[in-house]
PDB file of C-alpha atoms in Angstrom:
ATOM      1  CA  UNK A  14       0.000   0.000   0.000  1.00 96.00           C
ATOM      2  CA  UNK A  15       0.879   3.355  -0.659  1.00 94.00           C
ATOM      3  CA  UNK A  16      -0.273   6.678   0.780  1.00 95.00           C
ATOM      4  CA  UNK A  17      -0.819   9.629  -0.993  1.00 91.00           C
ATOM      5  CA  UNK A  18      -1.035  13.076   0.558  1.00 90.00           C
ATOM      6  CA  UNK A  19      -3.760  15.792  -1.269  1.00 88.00           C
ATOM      7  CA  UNK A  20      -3.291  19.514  -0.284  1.00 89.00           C
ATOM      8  CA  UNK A  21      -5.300  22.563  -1.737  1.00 91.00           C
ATOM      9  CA  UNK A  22      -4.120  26.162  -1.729  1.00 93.00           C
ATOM     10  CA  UNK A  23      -7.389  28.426  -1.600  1.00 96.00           C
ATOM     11  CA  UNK A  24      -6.837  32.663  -0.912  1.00 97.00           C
ATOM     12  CA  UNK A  25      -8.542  34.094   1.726  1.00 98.00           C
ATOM     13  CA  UNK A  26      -9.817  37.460   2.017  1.00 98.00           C
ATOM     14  CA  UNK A  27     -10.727  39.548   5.098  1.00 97.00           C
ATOM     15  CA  UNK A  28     -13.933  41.074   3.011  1.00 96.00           C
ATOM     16  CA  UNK A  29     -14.966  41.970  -0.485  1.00 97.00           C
ATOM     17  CA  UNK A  30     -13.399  45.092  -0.453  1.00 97.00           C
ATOM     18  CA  UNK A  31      -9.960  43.167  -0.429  1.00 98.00           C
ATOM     19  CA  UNK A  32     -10.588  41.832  -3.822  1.00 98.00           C
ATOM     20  CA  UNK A  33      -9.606  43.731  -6.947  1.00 98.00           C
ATOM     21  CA  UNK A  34     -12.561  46.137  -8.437  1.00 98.00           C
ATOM     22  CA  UNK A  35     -13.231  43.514 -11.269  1.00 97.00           C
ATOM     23  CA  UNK A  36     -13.858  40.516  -9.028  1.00 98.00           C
ATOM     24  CA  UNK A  37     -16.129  42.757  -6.398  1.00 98.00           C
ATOM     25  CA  UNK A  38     -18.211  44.073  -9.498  1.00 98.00           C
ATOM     26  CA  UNK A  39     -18.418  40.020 -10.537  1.00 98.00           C
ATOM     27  CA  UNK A  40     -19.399  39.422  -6.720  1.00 98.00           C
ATOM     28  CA  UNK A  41     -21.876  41.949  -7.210  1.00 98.00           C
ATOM     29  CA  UNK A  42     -23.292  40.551 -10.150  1.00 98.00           C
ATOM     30  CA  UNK A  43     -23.619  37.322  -8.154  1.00 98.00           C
ATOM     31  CA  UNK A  44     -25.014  38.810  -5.026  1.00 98.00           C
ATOM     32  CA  UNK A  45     -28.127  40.677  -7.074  1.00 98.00           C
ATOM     33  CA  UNK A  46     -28.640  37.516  -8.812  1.00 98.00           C
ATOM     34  CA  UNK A  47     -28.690  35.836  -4.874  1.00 98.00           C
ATOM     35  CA  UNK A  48     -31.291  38.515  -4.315  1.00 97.00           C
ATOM     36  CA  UNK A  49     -33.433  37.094  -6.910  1.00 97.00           C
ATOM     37  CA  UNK A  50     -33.204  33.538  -6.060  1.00 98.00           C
ATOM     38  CA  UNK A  51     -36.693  31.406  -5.656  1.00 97.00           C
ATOM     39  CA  UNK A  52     -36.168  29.515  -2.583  1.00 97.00           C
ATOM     40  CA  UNK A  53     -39.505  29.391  -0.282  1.00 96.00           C
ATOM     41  CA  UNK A  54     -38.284  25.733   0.793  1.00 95.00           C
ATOM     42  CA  UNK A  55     -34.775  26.032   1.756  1.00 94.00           C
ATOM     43  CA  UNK A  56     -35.032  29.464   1.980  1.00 96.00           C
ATOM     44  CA  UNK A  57     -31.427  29.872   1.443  1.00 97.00           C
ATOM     45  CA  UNK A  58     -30.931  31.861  -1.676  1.00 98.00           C
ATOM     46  CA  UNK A  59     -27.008  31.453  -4.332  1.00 98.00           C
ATOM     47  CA  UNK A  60     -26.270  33.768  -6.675  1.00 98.00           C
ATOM     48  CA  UNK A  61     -23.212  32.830  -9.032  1.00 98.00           C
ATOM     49  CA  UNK A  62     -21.669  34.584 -11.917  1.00 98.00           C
ATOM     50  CA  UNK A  63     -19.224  34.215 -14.454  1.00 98.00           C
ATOM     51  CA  UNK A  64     -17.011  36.173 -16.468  1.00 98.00           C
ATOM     52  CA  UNK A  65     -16.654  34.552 -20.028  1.00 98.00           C
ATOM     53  CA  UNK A  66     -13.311  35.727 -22.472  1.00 98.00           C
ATOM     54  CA  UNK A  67     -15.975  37.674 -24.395  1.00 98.00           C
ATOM     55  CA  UNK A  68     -16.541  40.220 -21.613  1.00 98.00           C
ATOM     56  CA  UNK A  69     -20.000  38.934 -21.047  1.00 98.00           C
ATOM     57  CA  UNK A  70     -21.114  38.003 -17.481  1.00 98.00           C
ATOM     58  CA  UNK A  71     -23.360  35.422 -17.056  1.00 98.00           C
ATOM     59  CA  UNK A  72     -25.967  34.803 -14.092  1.00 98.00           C
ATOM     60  CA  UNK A  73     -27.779  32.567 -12.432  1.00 98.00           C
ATOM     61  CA  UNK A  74     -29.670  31.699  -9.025  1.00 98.00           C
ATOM     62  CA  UNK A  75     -30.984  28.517  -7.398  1.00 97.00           C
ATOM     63  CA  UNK A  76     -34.469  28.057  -8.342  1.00 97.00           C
ATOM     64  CA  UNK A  77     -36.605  25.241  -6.273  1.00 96.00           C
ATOM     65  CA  UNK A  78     -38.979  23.150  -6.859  1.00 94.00           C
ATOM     66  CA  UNK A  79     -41.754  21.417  -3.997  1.00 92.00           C
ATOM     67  CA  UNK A  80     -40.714  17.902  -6.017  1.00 90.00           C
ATOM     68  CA  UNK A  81     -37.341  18.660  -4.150  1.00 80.00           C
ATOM     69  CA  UNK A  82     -35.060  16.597  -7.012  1.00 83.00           C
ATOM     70  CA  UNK A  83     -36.255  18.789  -9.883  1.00 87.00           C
ATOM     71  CA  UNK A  84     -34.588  22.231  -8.520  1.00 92.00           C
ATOM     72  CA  UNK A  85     -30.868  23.322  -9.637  1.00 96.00           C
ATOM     73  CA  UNK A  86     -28.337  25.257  -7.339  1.00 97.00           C
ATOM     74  CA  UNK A  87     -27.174  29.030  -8.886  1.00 98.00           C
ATOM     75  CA  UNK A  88     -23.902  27.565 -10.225  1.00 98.00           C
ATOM     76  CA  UNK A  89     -25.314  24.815 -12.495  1.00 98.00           C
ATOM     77  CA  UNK A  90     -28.060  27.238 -13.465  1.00 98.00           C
ATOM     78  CA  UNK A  91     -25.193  29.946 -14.705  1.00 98.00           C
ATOM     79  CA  UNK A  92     -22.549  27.256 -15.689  1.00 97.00           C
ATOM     80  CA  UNK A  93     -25.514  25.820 -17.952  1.00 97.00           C
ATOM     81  CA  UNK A  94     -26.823  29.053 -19.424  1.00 98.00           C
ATOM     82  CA  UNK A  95     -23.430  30.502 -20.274  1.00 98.00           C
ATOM     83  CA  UNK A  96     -23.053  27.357 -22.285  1.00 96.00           C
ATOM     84  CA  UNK A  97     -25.923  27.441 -24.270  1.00 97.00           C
ATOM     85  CA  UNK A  98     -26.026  31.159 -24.766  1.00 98.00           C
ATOM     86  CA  UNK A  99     -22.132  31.364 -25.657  1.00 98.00           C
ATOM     87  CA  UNK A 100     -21.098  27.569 -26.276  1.00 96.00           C
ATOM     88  CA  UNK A 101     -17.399  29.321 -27.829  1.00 96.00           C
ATOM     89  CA  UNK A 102     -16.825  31.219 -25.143  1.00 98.00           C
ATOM     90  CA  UNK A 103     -14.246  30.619 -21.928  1.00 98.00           C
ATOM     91  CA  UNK A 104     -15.187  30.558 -18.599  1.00 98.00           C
ATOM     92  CA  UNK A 105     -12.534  32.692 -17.255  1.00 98.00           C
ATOM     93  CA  UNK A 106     -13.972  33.759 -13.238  1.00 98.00           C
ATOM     94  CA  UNK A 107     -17.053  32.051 -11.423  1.00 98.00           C
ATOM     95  CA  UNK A 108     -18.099  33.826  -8.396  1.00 98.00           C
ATOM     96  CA  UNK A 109     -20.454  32.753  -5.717  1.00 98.00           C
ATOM     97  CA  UNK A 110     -22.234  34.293  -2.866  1.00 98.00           C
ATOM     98  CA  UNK A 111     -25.354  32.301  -0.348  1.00 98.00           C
ATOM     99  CA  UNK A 112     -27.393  33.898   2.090  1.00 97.00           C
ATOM    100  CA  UNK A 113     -30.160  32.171   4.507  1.00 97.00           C
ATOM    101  CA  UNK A 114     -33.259  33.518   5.539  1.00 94.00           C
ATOM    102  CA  UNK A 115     -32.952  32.225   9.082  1.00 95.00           C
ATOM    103  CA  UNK A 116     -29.556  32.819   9.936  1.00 95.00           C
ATOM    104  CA  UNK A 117     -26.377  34.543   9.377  1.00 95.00           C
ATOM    105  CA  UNK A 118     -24.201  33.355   6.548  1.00 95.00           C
ATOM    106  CA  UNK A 119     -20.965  34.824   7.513  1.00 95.00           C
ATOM    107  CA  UNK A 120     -18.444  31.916   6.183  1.00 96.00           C
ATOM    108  CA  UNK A 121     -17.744  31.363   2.842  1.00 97.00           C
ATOM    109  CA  UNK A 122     -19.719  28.549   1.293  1.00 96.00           C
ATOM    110  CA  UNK A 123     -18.316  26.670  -1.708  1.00 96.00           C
ATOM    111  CA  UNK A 124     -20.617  24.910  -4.736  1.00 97.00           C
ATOM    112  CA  UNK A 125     -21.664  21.774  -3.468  1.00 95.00           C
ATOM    113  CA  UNK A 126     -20.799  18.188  -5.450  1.00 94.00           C
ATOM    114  CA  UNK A 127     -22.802  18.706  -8.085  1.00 94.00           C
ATOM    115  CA  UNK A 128     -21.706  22.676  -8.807  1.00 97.00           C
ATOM    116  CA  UNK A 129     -18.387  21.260  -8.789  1.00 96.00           C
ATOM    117  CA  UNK A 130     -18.661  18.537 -10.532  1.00 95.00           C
ATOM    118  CA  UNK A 131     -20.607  20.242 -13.608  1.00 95.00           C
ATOM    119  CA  UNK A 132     -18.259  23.516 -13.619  1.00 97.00           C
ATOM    120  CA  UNK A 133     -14.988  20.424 -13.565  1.00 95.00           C
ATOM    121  CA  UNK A 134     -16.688  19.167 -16.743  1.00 95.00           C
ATOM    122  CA  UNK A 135     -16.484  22.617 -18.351  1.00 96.00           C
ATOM    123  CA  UNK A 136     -12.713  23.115 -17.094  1.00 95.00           C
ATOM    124  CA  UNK A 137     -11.866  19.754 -18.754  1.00 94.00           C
ATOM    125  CA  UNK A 138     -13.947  21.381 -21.853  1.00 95.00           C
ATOM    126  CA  UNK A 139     -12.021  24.491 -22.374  1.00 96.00           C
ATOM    127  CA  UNK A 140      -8.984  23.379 -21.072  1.00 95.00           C
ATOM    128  CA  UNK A 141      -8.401  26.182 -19.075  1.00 97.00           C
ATOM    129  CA  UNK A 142      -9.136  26.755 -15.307  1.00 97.00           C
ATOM    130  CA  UNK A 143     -11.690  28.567 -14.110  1.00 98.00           C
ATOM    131  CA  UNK A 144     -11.190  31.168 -10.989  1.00 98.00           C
ATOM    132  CA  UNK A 145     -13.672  30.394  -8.504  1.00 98.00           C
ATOM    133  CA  UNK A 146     -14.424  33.525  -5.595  1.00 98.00           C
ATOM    134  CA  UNK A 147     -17.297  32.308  -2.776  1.00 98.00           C
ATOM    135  CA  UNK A 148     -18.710  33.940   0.224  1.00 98.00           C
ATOM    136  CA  UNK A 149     -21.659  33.935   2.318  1.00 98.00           C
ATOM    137  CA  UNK A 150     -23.551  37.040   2.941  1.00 97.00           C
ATOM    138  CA  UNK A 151     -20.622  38.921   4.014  1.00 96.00           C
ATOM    139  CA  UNK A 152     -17.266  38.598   5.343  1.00 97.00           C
ATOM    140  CA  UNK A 153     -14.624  36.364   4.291  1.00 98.00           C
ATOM    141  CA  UNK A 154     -14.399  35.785   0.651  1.00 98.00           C
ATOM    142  CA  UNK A 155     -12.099  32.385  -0.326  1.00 98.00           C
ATOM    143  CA  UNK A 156     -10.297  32.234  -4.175  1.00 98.00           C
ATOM    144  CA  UNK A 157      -9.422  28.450  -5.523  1.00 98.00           C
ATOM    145  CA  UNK A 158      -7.674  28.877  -8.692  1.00 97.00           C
ATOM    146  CA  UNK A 159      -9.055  26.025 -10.198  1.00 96.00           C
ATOM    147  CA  UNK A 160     -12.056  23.493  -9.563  1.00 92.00           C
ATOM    148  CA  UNK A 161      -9.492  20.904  -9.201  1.00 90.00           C
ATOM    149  CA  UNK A 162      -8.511  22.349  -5.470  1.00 92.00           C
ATOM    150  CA  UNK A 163     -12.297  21.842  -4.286  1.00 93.00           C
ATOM    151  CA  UNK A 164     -12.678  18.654  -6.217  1.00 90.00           C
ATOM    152  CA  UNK A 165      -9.198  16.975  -6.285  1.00 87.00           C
ATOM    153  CA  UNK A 166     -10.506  13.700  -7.535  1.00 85.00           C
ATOM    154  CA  UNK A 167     -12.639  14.849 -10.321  1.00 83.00           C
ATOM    155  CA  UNK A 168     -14.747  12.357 -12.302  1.00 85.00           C
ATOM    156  CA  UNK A 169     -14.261  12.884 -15.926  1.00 84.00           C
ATOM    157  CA  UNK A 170     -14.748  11.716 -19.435  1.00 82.00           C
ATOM    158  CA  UNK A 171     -11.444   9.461 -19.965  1.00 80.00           C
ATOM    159  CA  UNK A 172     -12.817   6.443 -17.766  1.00 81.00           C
ATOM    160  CA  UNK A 173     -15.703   5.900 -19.523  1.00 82.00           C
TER     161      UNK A 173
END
């Protein structure tokens, strides 16, 4: 047997302010599309948004559904429109941003397994990473470089 040791490198940030103008006006983006999220069951609203190599920013929020399975989280929503709408363009910067109805969100919360998972596939896609910025509501705001530091182990199309 062999051990094998995985690290990640993510950049933390005291605030939004810390981060340069064009990544708080992509935050910003992603924080009025949190704003307009339909969540009456979780009621814990995503916004995501991503800068494309075109100069377009693309949005999206989680939407819900009472048939629980049929809903789809802010970064899948986003990942998936800025594919359809501009399947030649890059995904250069993803940013993220969650906020609950019933608490505090204070800590910065990544995509969950699926986000990652879908926004890997497109990384593998355009060969090129994407930047990925999250945060709750306020406070801290944490940079990965690449999808590979949240999701080390990535599933992709080569196995099958």
């Amino acid at each position: 047997m062999k051990e094998v040791k995985l690290e990640t490198t993510l950049q933390v940030y005291t605030d939004i302010n810390e981060v340069s103008e064009d990544i708080q006006t992509l935050m910003q983006a992603a924080i009025e599309a949190r704003e307009d999220a339909y969540a009456p069951y979780s009621k814990f609203n995503v916004g995501a948004a991503i800068l494309l190599d075109n100069g377009e920013i693309v949005i999206g929020n989680n939407q819900e559904n009472a048939c629980f399975p049929s809903g789809l989280c802010a970064e899948r929503t986003a990942i998936y429109y800025a594919g359809a709408k501009f399947p030649k363009a890059k995904m250069l910067t993803m940013a993220i941003t969650a906020s609950s109805q019933n608490q505090l969100t204070d800590k910065p919360i990544p995509p969950c397994g699926a986000c990652r998972q879908a926004i890997a596939e497109y990384e593998i896609k355009q060969d090129l990473p994407i930047e990925i910025y999250f945060m709750g509501a306020q406070g801290k705001v944490v940079k990965s470089h690449s999808l590979a530091n949240l999701l080390p182990l990535l599933f992709e199309s080569s196995v099958l």
